[in-house]
Short mmCIF file of C-alpha atoms and ligand atoms in Angstrom, two decimals:
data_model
loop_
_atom_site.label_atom_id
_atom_site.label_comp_id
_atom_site.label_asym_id
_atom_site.label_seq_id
_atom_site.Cartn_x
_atom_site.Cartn_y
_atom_site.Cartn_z
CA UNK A 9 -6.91 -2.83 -2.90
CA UNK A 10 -2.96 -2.92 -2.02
CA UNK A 11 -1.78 -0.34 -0.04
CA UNK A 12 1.99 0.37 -1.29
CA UNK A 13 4.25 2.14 1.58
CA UNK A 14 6.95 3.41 -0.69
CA UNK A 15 10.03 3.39 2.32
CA UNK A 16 13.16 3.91 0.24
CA UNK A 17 15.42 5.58 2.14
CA UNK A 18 15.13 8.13 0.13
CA UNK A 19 12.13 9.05 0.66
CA UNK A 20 12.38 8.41 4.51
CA UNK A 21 15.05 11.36 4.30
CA UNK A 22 13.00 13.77 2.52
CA UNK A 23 9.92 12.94 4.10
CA UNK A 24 11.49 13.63 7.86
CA UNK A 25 12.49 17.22 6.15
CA UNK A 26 9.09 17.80 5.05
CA UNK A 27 7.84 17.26 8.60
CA UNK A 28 10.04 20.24 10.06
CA UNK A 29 7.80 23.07 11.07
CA UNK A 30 10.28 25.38 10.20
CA UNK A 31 10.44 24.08 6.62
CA UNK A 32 10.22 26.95 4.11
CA UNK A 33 8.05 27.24 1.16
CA UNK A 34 10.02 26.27 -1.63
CA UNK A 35 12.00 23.84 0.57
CA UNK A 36 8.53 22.11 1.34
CA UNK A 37 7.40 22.47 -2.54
CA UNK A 38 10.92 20.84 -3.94
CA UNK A 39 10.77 18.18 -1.40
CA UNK A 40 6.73 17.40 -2.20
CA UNK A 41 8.33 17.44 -6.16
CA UNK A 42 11.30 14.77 -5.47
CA UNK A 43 8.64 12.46 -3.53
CA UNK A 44 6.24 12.40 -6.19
CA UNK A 45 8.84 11.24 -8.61
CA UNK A 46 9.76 8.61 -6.29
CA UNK A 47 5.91 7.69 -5.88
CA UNK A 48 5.53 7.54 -9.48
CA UNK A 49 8.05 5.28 -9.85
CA UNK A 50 6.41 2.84 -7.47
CA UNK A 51 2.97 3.26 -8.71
CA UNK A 52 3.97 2.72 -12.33
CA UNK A 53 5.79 -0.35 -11.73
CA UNK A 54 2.78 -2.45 -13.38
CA UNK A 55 2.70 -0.74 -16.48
CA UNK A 56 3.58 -3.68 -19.75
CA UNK A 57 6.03 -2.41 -22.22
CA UNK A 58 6.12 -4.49 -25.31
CA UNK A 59 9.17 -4.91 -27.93
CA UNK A 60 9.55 -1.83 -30.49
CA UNK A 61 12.43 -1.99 -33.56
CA UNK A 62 14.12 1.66 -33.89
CA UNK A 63 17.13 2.71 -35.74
CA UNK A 64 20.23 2.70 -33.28
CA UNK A 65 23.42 4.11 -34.04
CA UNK A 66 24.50 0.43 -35.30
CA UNK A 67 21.35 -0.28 -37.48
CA UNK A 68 18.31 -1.82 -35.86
CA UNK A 69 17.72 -2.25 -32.11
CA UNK A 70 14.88 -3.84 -30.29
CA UNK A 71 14.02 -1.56 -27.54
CA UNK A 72 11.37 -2.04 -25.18
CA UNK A 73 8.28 0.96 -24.68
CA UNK A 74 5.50 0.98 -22.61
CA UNK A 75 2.15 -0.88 -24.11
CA UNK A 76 -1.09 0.98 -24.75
CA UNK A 77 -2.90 1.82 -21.50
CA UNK A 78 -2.28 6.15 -21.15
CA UNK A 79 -2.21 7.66 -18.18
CA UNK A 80 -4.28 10.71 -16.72
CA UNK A 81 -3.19 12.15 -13.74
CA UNK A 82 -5.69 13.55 -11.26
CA UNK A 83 -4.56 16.20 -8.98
CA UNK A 84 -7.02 17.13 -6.51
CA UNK A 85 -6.73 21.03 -6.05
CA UNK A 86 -5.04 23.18 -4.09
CA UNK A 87 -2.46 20.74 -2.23
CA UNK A 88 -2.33 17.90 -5.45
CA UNK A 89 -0.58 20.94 -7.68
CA UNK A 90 1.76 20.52 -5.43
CA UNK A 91 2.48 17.09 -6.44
CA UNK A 92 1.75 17.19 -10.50
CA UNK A 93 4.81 18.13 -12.03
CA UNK A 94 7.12 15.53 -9.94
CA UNK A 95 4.77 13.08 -11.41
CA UNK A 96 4.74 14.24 -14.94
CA UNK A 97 8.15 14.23 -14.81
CA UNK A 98 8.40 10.96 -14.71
CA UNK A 99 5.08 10.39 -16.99
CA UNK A 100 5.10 13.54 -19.38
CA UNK A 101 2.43 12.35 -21.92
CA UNK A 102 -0.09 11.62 -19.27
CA UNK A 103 -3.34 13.94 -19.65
CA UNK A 104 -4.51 15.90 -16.55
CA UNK A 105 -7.67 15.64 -14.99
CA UNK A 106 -8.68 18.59 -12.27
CA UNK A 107 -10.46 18.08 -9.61
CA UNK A 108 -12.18 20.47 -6.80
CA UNK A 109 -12.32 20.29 -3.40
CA UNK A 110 -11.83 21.77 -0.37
CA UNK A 111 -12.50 20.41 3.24
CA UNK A 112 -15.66 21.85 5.38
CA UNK A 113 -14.13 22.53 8.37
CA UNK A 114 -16.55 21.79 10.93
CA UNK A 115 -18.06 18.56 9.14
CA UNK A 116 -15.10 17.56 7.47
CA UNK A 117 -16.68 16.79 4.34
CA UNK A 118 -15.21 17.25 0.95
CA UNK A 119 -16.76 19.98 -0.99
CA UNK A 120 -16.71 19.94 -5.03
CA UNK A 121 -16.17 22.93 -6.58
CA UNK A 122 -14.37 22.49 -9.91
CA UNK A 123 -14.21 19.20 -12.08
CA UNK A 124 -12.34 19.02 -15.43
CA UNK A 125 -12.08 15.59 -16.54
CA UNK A 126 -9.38 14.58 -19.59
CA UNK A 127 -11.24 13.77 -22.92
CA UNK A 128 -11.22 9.31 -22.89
CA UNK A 129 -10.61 9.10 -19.42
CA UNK A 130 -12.25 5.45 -19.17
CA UNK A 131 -9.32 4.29 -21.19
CA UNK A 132 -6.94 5.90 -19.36
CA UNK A 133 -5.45 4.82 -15.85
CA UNK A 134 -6.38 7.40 -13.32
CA UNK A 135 -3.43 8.87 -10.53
CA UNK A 136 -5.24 10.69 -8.19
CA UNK A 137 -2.30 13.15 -6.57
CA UNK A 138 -2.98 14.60 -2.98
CA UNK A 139 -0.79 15.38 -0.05
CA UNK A 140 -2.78 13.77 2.25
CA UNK A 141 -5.04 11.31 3.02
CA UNK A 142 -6.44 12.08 6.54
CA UNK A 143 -10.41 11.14 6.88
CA UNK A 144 -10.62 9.74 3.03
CA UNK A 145 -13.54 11.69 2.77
CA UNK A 146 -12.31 13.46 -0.27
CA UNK A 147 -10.55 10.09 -1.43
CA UNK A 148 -14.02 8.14 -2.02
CA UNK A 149 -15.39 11.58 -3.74
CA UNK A 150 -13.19 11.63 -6.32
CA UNK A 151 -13.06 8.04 -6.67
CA UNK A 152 -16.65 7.99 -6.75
CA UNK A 153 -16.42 10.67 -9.80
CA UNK A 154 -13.59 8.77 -11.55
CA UNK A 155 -15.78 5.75 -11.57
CA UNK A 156 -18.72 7.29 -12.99
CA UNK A 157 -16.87 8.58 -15.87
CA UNK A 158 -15.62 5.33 -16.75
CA UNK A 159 -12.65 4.72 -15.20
CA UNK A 160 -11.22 1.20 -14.24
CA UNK A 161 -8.11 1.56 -13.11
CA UNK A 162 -7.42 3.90 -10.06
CA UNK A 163 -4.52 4.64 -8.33
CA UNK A 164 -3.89 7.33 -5.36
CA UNK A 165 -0.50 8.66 -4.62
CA UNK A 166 -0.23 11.01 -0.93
CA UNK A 167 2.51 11.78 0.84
CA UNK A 168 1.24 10.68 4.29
CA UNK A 169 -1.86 8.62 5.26
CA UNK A 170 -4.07 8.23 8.29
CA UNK A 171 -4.82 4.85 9.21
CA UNK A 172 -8.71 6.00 9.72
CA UNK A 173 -8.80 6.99 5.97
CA UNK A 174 -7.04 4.11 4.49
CA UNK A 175 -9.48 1.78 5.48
CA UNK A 176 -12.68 3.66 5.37
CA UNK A 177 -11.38 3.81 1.53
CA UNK A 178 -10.16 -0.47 1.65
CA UNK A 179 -13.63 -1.24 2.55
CA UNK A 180 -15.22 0.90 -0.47
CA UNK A 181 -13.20 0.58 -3.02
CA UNK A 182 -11.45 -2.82 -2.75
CA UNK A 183 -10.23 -2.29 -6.40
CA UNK A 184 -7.99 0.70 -5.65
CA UNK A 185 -4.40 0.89 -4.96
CA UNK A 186 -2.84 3.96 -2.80
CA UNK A 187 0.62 4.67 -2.72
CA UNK A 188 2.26 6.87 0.27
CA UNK A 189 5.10 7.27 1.36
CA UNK A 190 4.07 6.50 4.98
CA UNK A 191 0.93 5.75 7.43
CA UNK A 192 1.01 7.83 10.10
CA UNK A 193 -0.21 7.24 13.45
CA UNK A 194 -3.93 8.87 13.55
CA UNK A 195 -6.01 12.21 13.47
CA UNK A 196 -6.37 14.38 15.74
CA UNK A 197 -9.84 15.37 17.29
CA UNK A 198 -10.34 18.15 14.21
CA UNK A 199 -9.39 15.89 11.21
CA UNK A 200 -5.51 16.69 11.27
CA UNK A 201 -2.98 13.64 10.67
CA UNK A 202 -0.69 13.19 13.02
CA UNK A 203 2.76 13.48 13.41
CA UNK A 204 1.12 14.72 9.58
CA UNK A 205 3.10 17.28 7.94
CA UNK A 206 0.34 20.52 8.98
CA UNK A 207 -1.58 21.99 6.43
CA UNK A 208 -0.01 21.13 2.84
CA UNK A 209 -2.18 22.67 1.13
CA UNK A 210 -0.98 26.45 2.81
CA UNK A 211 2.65 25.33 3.28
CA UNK A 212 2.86 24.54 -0.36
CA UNK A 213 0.71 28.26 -1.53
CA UNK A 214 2.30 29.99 0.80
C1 LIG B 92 -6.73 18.60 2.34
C2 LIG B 92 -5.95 17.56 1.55
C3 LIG B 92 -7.01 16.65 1.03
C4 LIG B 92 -8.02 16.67 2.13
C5 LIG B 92 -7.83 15.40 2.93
O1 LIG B 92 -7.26 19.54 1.48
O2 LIG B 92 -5.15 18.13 0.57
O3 LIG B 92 -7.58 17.08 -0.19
O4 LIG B 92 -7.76 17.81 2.95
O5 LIG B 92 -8.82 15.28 3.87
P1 LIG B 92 -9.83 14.07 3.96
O6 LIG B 92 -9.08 12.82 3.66
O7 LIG B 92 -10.27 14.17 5.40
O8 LIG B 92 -10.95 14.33 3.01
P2 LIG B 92 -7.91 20.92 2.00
O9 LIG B 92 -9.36 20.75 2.29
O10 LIG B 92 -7.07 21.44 3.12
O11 LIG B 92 -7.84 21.85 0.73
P3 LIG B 92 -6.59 22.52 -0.02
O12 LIG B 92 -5.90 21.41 -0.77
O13 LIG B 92 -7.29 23.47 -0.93
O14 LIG B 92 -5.69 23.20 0.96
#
């Protein structure tokens, strides 16, 4: 697995304004929006395009598209939303794929509660969409789910990461690549990352 920090200073800027407590809730859902573009960008940066002849303006034109392999993306509900239509911006024939799960607060283990997988999703390459990262408990579940429907190539995309959740998720699943637009420094003792951005999930609901 590569873990991709995407630092453009782009993103730097708009990630420091996502941090700010005082951060409304459509400032915090356009910012969440712009980042994800800027993710995708990153994360796609592997896809092969292969030579296509279409009718230019001047006659024929070799132009270059992107080859075969679809994309699904997987937003993990509530806080991935949040994230989905930066990303399809960027990708808008990519399928979605839904997935379920909320925290338990006290154990801090992922709960499933809703899965809705796209139809071929083994053929497709899967970009799981959350907010955070923080123990990677919910990380390995959907993984875990992805891979037992098929799929073969995984990528995540967060906005922040904890360093105790990228590498419980390094050691399982070697084979997956995670994209954020920064590591952050730790949790805190109930599961929260630190400096973190608080509770996406509410800031971005409301
Ligand atoms: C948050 C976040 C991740 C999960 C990360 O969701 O959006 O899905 O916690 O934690 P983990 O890495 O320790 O598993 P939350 O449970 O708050 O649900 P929500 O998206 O519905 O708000």
């Amino acid at each position: 697995m590569a873990v991709h920090v995407v630092d453009h200073p782009l993103v730097r800027h708009k990630l420091g304004i996502l941090r700010e407590a005082g951060l409304s809730t459509s400032g915090f859902r356009n910012l969440a929006l712009e980042i994800s573009r800027l993710l995708t960008y990153e994360a796609t940066k592997d896809l092969v395009t292969e030579p296509k002849t279409i009718k230019g303006w001047a006659g024929d034109v070799e132009v270059e598209m992107i080859k075969g392999k679809k994309i699904t993306v997987v937003p993990i509900l509530r806080a991935g939303l949040g994230m989905m239509d930066g990303v399809l911006d960027m990708v808008p024939g990519a399928r979605v794929s839904v997935v379920g799960f909320y925290r338990d607060e006290e154990t801090l283990q992922p709960v499933e509660y809703y899965v809705k997988l796209a139809r071929n999703i083994d053929e497709r390459i899967a970009l799981i969409l959350d907010p955070m990262l923080a123990t990677g408990g919910t990380l390995l579940a959907t993984i875990e789910l992805l891979k037992k429907a098929g799929c073969t190539n995984i990528k995540g995309l967060f906005l922040v990461a904890a360093p105790e959740g990228i590498e419980k998720v390094v050691t399982a699943h070697p084979d997956v690549d995670i994209y954020t637009a920064s590591i952050d420094e730790k949790l805190n003792e109930a599961g929260y990352i630190l400096p973190g951005l608080g509770d996406a999930g509410d800031k971005i609901f409301g």
